Short mmCIF file of C-alpha atoms and ligand atoms in Angstrom, two decimals:
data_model
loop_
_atom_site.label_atom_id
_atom_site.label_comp_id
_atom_site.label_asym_id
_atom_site.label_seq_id
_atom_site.Cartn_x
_atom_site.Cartn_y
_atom_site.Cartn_z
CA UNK A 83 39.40 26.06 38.66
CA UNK A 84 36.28 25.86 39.93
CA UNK A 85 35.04 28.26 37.41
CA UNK A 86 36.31 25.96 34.87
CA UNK A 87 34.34 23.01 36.27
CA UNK A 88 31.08 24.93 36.27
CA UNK A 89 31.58 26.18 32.97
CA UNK A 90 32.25 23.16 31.26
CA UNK A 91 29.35 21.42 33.29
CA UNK A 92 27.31 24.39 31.66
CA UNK A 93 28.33 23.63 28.71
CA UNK A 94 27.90 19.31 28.71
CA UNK A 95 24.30 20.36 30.39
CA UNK A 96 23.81 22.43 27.37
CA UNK A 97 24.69 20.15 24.85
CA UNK A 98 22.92 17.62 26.19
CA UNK A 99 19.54 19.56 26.67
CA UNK A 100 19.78 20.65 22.94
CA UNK A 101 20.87 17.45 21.64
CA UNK A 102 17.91 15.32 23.21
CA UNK A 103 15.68 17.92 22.76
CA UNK A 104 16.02 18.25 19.22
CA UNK A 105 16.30 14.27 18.95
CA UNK A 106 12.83 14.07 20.97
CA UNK A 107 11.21 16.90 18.56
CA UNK A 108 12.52 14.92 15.68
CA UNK A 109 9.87 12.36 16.32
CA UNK A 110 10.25 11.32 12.43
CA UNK A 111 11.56 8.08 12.56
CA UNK A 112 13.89 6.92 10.08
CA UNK A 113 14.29 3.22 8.38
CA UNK A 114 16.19 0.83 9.98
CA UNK A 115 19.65 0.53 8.14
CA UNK A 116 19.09 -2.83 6.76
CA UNK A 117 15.61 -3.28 5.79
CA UNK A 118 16.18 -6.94 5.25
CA UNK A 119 18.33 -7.90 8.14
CA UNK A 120 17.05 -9.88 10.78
CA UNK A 121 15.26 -7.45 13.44
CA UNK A 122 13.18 -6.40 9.94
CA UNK A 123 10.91 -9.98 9.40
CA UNK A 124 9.19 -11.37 12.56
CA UNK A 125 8.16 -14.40 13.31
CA UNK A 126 4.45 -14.24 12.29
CA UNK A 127 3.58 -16.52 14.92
CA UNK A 128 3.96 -13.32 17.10
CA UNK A 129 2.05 -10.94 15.52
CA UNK A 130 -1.52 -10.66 16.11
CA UNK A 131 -4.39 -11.49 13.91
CA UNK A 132 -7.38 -9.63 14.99
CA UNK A 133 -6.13 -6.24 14.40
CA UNK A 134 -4.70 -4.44 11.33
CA UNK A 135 -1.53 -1.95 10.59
CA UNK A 136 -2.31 0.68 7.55
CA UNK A 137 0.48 1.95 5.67
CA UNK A 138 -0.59 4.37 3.68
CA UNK A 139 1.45 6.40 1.15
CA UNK A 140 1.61 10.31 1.69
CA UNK A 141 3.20 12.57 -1.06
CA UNK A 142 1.18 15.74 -2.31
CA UNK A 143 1.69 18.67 0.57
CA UNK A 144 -1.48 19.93 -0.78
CA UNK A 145 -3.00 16.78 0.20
CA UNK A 146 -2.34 16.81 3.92
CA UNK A 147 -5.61 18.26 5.13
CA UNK A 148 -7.61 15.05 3.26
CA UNK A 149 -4.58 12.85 4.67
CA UNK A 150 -5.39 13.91 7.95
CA UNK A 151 -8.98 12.98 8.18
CA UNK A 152 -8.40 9.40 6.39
CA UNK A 153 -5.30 8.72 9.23
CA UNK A 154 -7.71 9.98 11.89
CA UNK A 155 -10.64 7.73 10.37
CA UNK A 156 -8.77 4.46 10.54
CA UNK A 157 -6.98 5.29 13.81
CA UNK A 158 -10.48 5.79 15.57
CA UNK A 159 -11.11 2.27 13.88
CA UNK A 160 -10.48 -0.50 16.52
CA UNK A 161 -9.72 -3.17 14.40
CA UNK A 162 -6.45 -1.10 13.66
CA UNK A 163 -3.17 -1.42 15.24
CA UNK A 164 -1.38 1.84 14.28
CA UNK A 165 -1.53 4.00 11.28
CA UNK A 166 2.24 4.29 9.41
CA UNK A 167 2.20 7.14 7.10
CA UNK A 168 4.96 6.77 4.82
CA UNK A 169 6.20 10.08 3.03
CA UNK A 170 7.63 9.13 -0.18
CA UNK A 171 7.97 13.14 -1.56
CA UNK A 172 12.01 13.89 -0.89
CA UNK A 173 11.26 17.55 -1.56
CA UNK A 174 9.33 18.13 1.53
CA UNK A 175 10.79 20.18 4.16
CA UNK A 176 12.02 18.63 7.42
CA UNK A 177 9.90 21.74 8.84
CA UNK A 178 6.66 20.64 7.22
CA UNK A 179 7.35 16.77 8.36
CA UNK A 180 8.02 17.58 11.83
CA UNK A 181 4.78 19.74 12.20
CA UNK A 182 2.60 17.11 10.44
CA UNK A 183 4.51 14.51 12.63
CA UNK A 184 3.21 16.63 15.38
CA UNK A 185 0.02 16.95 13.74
CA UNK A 186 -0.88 13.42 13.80
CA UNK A 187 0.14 12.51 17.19
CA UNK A 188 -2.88 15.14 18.29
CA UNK A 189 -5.40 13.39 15.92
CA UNK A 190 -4.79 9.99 17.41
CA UNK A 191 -4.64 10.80 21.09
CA UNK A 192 -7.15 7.92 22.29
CA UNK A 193 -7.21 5.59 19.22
CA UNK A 194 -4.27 3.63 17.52
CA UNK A 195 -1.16 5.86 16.97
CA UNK A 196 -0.26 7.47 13.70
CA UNK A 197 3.29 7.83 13.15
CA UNK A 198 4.92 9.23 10.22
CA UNK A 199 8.16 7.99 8.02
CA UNK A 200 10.24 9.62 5.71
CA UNK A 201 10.91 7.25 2.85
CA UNK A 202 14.35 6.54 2.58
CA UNK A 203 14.21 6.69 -1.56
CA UNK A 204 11.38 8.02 -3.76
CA UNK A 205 11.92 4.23 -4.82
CA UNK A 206 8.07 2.88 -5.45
CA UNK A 207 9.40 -0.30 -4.28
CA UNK A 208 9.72 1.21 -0.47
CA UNK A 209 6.06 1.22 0.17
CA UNK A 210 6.70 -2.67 0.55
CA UNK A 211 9.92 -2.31 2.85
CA UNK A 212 9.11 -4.48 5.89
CA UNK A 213 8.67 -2.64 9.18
CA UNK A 214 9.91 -4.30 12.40
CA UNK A 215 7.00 -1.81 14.04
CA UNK A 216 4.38 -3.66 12.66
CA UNK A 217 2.77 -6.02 14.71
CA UNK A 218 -0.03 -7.37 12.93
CA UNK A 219 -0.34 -10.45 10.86
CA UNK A 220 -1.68 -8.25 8.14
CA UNK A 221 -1.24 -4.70 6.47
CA UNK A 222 -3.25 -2.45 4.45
CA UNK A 223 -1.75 -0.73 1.69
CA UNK A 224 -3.47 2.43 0.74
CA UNK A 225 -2.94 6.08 -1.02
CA UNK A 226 -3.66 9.26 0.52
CA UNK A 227 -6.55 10.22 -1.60
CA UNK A 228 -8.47 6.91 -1.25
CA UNK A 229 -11.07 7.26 1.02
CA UNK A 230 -13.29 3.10 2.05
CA UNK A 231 -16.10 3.40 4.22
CA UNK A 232 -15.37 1.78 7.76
CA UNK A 233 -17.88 -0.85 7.11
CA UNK A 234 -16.70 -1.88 4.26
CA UNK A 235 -13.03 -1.84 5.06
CA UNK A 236 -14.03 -4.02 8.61
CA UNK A 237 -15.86 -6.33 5.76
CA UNK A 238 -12.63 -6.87 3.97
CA UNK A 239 -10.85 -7.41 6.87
CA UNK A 240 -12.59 -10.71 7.82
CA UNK A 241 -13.11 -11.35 4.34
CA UNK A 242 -8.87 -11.68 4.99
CA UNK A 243 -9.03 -13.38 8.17
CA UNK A 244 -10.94 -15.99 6.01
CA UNK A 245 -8.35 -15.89 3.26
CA UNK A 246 -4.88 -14.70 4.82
CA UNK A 247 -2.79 -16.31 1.57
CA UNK A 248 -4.76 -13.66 -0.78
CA UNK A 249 -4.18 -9.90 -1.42
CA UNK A 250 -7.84 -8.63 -0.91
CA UNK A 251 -8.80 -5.34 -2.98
CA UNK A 252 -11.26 -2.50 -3.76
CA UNK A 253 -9.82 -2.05 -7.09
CA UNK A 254 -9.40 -4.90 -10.21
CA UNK A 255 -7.76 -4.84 -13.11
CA UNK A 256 -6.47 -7.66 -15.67
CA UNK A 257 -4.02 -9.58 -17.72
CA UNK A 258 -4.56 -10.48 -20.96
CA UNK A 259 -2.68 -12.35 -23.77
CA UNK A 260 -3.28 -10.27 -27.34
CA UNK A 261 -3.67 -12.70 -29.77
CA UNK A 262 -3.14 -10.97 -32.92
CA UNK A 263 0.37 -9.28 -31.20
CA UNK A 264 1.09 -12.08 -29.46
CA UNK A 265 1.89 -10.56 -26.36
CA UNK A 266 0.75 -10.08 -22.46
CA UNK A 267 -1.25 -7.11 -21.99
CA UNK A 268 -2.95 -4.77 -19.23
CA UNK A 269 -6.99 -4.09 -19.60
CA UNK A 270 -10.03 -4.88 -18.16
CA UNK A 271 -12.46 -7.54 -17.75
CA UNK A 272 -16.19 -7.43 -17.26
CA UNK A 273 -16.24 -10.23 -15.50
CA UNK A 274 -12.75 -11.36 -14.13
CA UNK A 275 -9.43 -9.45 -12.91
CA UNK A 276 -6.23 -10.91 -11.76
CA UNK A 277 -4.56 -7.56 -10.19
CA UNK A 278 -5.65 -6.22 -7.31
CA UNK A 279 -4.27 -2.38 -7.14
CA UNK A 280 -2.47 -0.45 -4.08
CA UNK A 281 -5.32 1.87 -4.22
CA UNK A 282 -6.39 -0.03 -0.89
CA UNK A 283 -5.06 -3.33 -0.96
CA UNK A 284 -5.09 -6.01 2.16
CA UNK A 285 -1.91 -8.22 2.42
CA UNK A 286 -0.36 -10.39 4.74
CA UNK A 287 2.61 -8.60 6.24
CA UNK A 288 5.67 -11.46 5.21
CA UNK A 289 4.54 -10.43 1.72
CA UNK A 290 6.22 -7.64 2.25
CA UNK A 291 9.53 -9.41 3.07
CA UNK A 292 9.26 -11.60 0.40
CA UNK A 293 8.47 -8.85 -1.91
CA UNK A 294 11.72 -6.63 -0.69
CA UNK A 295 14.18 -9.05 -0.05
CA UNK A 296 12.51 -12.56 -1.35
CA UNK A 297 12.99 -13.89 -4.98
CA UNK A 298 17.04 -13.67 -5.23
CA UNK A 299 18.29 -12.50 -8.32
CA UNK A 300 15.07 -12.80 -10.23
CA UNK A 301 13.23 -10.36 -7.99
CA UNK A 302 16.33 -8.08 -7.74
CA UNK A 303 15.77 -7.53 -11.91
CA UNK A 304 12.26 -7.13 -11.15
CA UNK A 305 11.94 -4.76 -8.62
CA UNK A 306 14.71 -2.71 -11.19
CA UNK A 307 12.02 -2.66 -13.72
CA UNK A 308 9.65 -0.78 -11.27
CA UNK A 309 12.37 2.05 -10.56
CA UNK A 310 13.30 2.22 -14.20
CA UNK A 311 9.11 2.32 -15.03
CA UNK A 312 8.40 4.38 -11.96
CA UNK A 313 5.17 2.00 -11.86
CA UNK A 314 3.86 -1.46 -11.49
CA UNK A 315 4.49 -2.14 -8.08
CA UNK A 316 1.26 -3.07 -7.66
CA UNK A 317 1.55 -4.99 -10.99
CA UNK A 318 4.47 -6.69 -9.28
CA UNK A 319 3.36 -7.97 -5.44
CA UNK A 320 0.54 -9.31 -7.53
CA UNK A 321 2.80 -11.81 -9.51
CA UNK A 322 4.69 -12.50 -6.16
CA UNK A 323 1.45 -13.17 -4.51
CA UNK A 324 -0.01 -15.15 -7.40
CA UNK A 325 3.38 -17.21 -7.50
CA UNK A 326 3.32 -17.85 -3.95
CA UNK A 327 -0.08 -19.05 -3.57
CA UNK A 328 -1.38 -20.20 -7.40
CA UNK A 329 -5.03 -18.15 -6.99
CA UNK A 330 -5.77 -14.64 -8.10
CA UNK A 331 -6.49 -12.02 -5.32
CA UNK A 332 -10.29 -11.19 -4.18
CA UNK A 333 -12.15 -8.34 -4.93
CA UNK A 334 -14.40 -6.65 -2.49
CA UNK A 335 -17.53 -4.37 -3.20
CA UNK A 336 -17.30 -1.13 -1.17
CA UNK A 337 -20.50 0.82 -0.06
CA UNK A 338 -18.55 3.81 -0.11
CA UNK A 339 -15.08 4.47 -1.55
CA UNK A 340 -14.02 7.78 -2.79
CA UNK A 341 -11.06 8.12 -5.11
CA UNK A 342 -9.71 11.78 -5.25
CA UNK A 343 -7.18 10.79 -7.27
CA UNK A 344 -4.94 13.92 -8.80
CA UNK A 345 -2.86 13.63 -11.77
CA UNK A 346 0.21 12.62 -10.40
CA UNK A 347 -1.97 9.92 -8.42
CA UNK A 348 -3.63 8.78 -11.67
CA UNK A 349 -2.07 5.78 -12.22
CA UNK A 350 -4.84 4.10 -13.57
CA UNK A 351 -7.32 4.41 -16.10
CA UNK A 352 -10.83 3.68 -14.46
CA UNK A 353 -12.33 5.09 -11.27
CA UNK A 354 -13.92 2.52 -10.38
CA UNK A 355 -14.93 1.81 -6.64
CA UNK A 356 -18.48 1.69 -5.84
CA UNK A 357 -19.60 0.70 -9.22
CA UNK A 358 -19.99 -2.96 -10.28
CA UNK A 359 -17.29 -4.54 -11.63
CA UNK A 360 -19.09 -4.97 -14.65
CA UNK A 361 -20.53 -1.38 -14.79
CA UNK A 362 -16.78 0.33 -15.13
CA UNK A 363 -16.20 -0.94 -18.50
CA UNK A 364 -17.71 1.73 -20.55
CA UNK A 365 -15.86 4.81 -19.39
CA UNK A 366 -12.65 2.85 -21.37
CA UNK A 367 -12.99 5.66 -23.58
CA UNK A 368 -9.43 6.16 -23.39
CA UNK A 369 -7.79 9.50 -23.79
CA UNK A 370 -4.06 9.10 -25.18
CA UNK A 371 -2.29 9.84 -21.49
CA UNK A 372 -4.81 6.85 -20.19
CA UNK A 373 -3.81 4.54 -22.96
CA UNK A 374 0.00 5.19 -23.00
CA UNK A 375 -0.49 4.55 -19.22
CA UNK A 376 -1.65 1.27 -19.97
CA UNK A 377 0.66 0.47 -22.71
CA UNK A 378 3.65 1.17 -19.75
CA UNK A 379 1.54 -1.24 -17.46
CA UNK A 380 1.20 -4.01 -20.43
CA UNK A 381 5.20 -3.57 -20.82
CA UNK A 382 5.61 -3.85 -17.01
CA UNK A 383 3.58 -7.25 -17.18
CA UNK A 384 5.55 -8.83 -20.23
CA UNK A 385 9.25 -7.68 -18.40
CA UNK A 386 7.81 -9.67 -15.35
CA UNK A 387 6.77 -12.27 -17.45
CA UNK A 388 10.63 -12.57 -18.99
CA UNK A 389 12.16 -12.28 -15.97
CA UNK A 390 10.25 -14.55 -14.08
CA UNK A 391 9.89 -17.26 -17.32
CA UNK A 392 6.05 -18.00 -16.49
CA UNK A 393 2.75 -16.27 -15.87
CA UNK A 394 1.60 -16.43 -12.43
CA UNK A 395 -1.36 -14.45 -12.51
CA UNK A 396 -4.79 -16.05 -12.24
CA UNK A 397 -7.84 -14.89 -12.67
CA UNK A 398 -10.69 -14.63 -9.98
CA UNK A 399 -14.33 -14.11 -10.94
CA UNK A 400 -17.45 -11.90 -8.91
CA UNK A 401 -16.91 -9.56 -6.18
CA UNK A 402 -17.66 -10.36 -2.73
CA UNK A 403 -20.12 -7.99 -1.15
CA UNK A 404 -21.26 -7.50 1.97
CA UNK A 405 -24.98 -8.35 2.54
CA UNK A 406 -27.55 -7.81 4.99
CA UNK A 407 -26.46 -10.92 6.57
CA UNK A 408 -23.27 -10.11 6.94
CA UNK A 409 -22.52 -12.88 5.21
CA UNK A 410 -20.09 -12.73 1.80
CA UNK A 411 -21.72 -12.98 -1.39
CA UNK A 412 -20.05 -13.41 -4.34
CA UNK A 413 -21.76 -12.06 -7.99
CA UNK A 414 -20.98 -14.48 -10.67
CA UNK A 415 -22.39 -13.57 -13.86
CA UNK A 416 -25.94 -11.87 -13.08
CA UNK A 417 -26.69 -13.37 -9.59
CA UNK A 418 -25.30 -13.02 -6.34
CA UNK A 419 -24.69 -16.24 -4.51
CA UNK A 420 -22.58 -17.54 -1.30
CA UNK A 421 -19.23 -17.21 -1.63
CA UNK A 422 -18.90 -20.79 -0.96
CA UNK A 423 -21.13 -22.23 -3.27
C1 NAG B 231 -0.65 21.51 11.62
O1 NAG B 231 -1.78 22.04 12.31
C2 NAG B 231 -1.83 23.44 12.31
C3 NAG B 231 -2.98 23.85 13.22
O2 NAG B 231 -4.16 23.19 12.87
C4 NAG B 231 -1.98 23.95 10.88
O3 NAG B 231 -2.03 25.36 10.86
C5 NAG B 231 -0.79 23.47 10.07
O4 NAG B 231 -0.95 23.86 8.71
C6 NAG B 231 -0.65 21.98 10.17
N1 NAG B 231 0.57 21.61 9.47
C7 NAG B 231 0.76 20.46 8.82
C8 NAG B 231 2.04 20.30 8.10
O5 NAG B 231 -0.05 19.59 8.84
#
């Protein structure tokens, strides 16, 4: 009897070591059930404004060195919050996760903690799922090979601060209407852009809500067309944010910003970055991939036009820079003048 006792004690103790053990080693944490439910969207009166969360998308295994070091470069920054990395490859191994979980805790031991997600679809639309972790009024929304110098990221940051309604980017593209086809179309300006891309892209966090469960039935179609495109998010959050507010998103010059880009990761057809916005417009040279890649974006842009029965992007004009001063200047045409001028 006794023997029975101890044994089955033995065994609970067992069970119980293994299953917390392997619960605590699993430090992957998975997506809330309901995304949209109400634990997902705070009140933004209770998140805090003078700090940042980064969400940045991880996918290529080969990549993980280079992911490392930009996770460990904006953790060490302290105007951020945490670092979410949010694996969106379903073919990686729960082996490979858990040691690059493990991985990242080391590289932020004294700085703001990286965690690291497993997407729950390989859905582009889940980079925008709303996060009950984050506590920050605002999010950046970034790819694993784009790397912004801290400066100029800390730049954009206020340049938000100033402008929370606006999606603030490194990386511009356009709308156009073709007037000979009649029809809405993706390109690029010299001198004005309307899309801000998810390159590295500043947003106010209930964007993210409204993006994934805002919009009713409207959004529901559009947030279809990404999955059946398998593109345009970016396209997309940009005619949510342009609805929303009525002004096109800002652009900010980076002194640094490195785009190692692969060809999965090549969703668009100009590196552009450090280079003036006016500068970029040469290399349009397209190859055929680039320019059937834009045709798919131009078709994203007229769906969303359909669905949504107006345009609501607008263009914005000059890049804001950050000068000596450290105060923004804005390039329109030739000169560079104060922003608000
Ligand atoms: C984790 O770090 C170890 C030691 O630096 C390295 O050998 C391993 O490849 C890393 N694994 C991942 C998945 O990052």
């Amino acid at each position: 009897m006794n023997l029975l006792l101890t044994s089955l004690f033995l065994l609970f103790f067992f069970f119980f070591f293994f299953f917390f053990q392997s619960y605590s080693v699993l430090s992957l944490r998975m997506l809330e059930a309901d995304p949209c439910g109400p634990t997902s969207h705070r009140d933004p009166r209770t998140l805090r404004s003078d700090q940042i969360t980064i969400l940045i998308n991880g996918f290529s295994e080969s990549r993980i060195p280079l992911l490392q070091s930009i996770t460990a470069a904006y953790s060490a920054s302290p105007i951020v919050s945490a670092v979410l990395v949010l694996w969106g490859n379903p073919s990686t191994s729960a082996q490979t996760l858990e040691e690059l979980a493990h991985n990242l805790t080391l590289s932020s031991f004294g700085s703001a903690a990286i965690s690291l997600f497993r997407q729950p679809s390989s859905s582009l639309n889940a980079r925008f799922l709303p996060r009950p972790t984050v506590e920050t009024r605002a999010v950046l929304i970034c790819d694993d090979d784009v790397e912004i110098d801290s400066k100029s990221f800390a730049f954009a940051f206020r340049i938000w601060g100033a402008n929370p309604d606006r999606l603030i980017g490194f990386f511009a593209r356009s709308h156009d209407f073709d007037l000979s086809r009649k029809e809405w179309i993706y390109t690029v300006h010299p001198d004005r852009y309307s899309i801000v891309l998810t390159k590295s892209m500043i947003l106010k966090t209930e964007y993210l809500f409204q993006y994934s469960c805002g919009g009713g039935a409207a959004m529901h179609r559009m947030r279809e067309i990404v999955d059946r495109m398998r593109n345009c998010e970016d396209i997309l959050m940009n005619f949510v944010v342009g609805d929303e507010v009525n002004a096109g998103p800002i652009l900010v010059g980076a002194e640094r910003a490195r785009d190692w880009g692969d060809a999965r990761n090549d969703k668009d057809d100009i590196d552009d970055g450090r280079r003036g916005l006016m500068g970029e417009v040469a290399q349009v040279g397209l190859s055929s991939r680039r320019g059937e890649h834009r045709k798919r974006r131009g078709e994203c842009i007229r769906e969303f036009h359909r669905v949504m029965g107006k345009m609501p992007l607008r263009y914005s004009y000059g890049k804001v820079v950050n000068s000596v001063g450290e105060q923004g200047l804005c390039q329109k045409g030739r000169k560079l003048v104060f922003c608000d001028q």
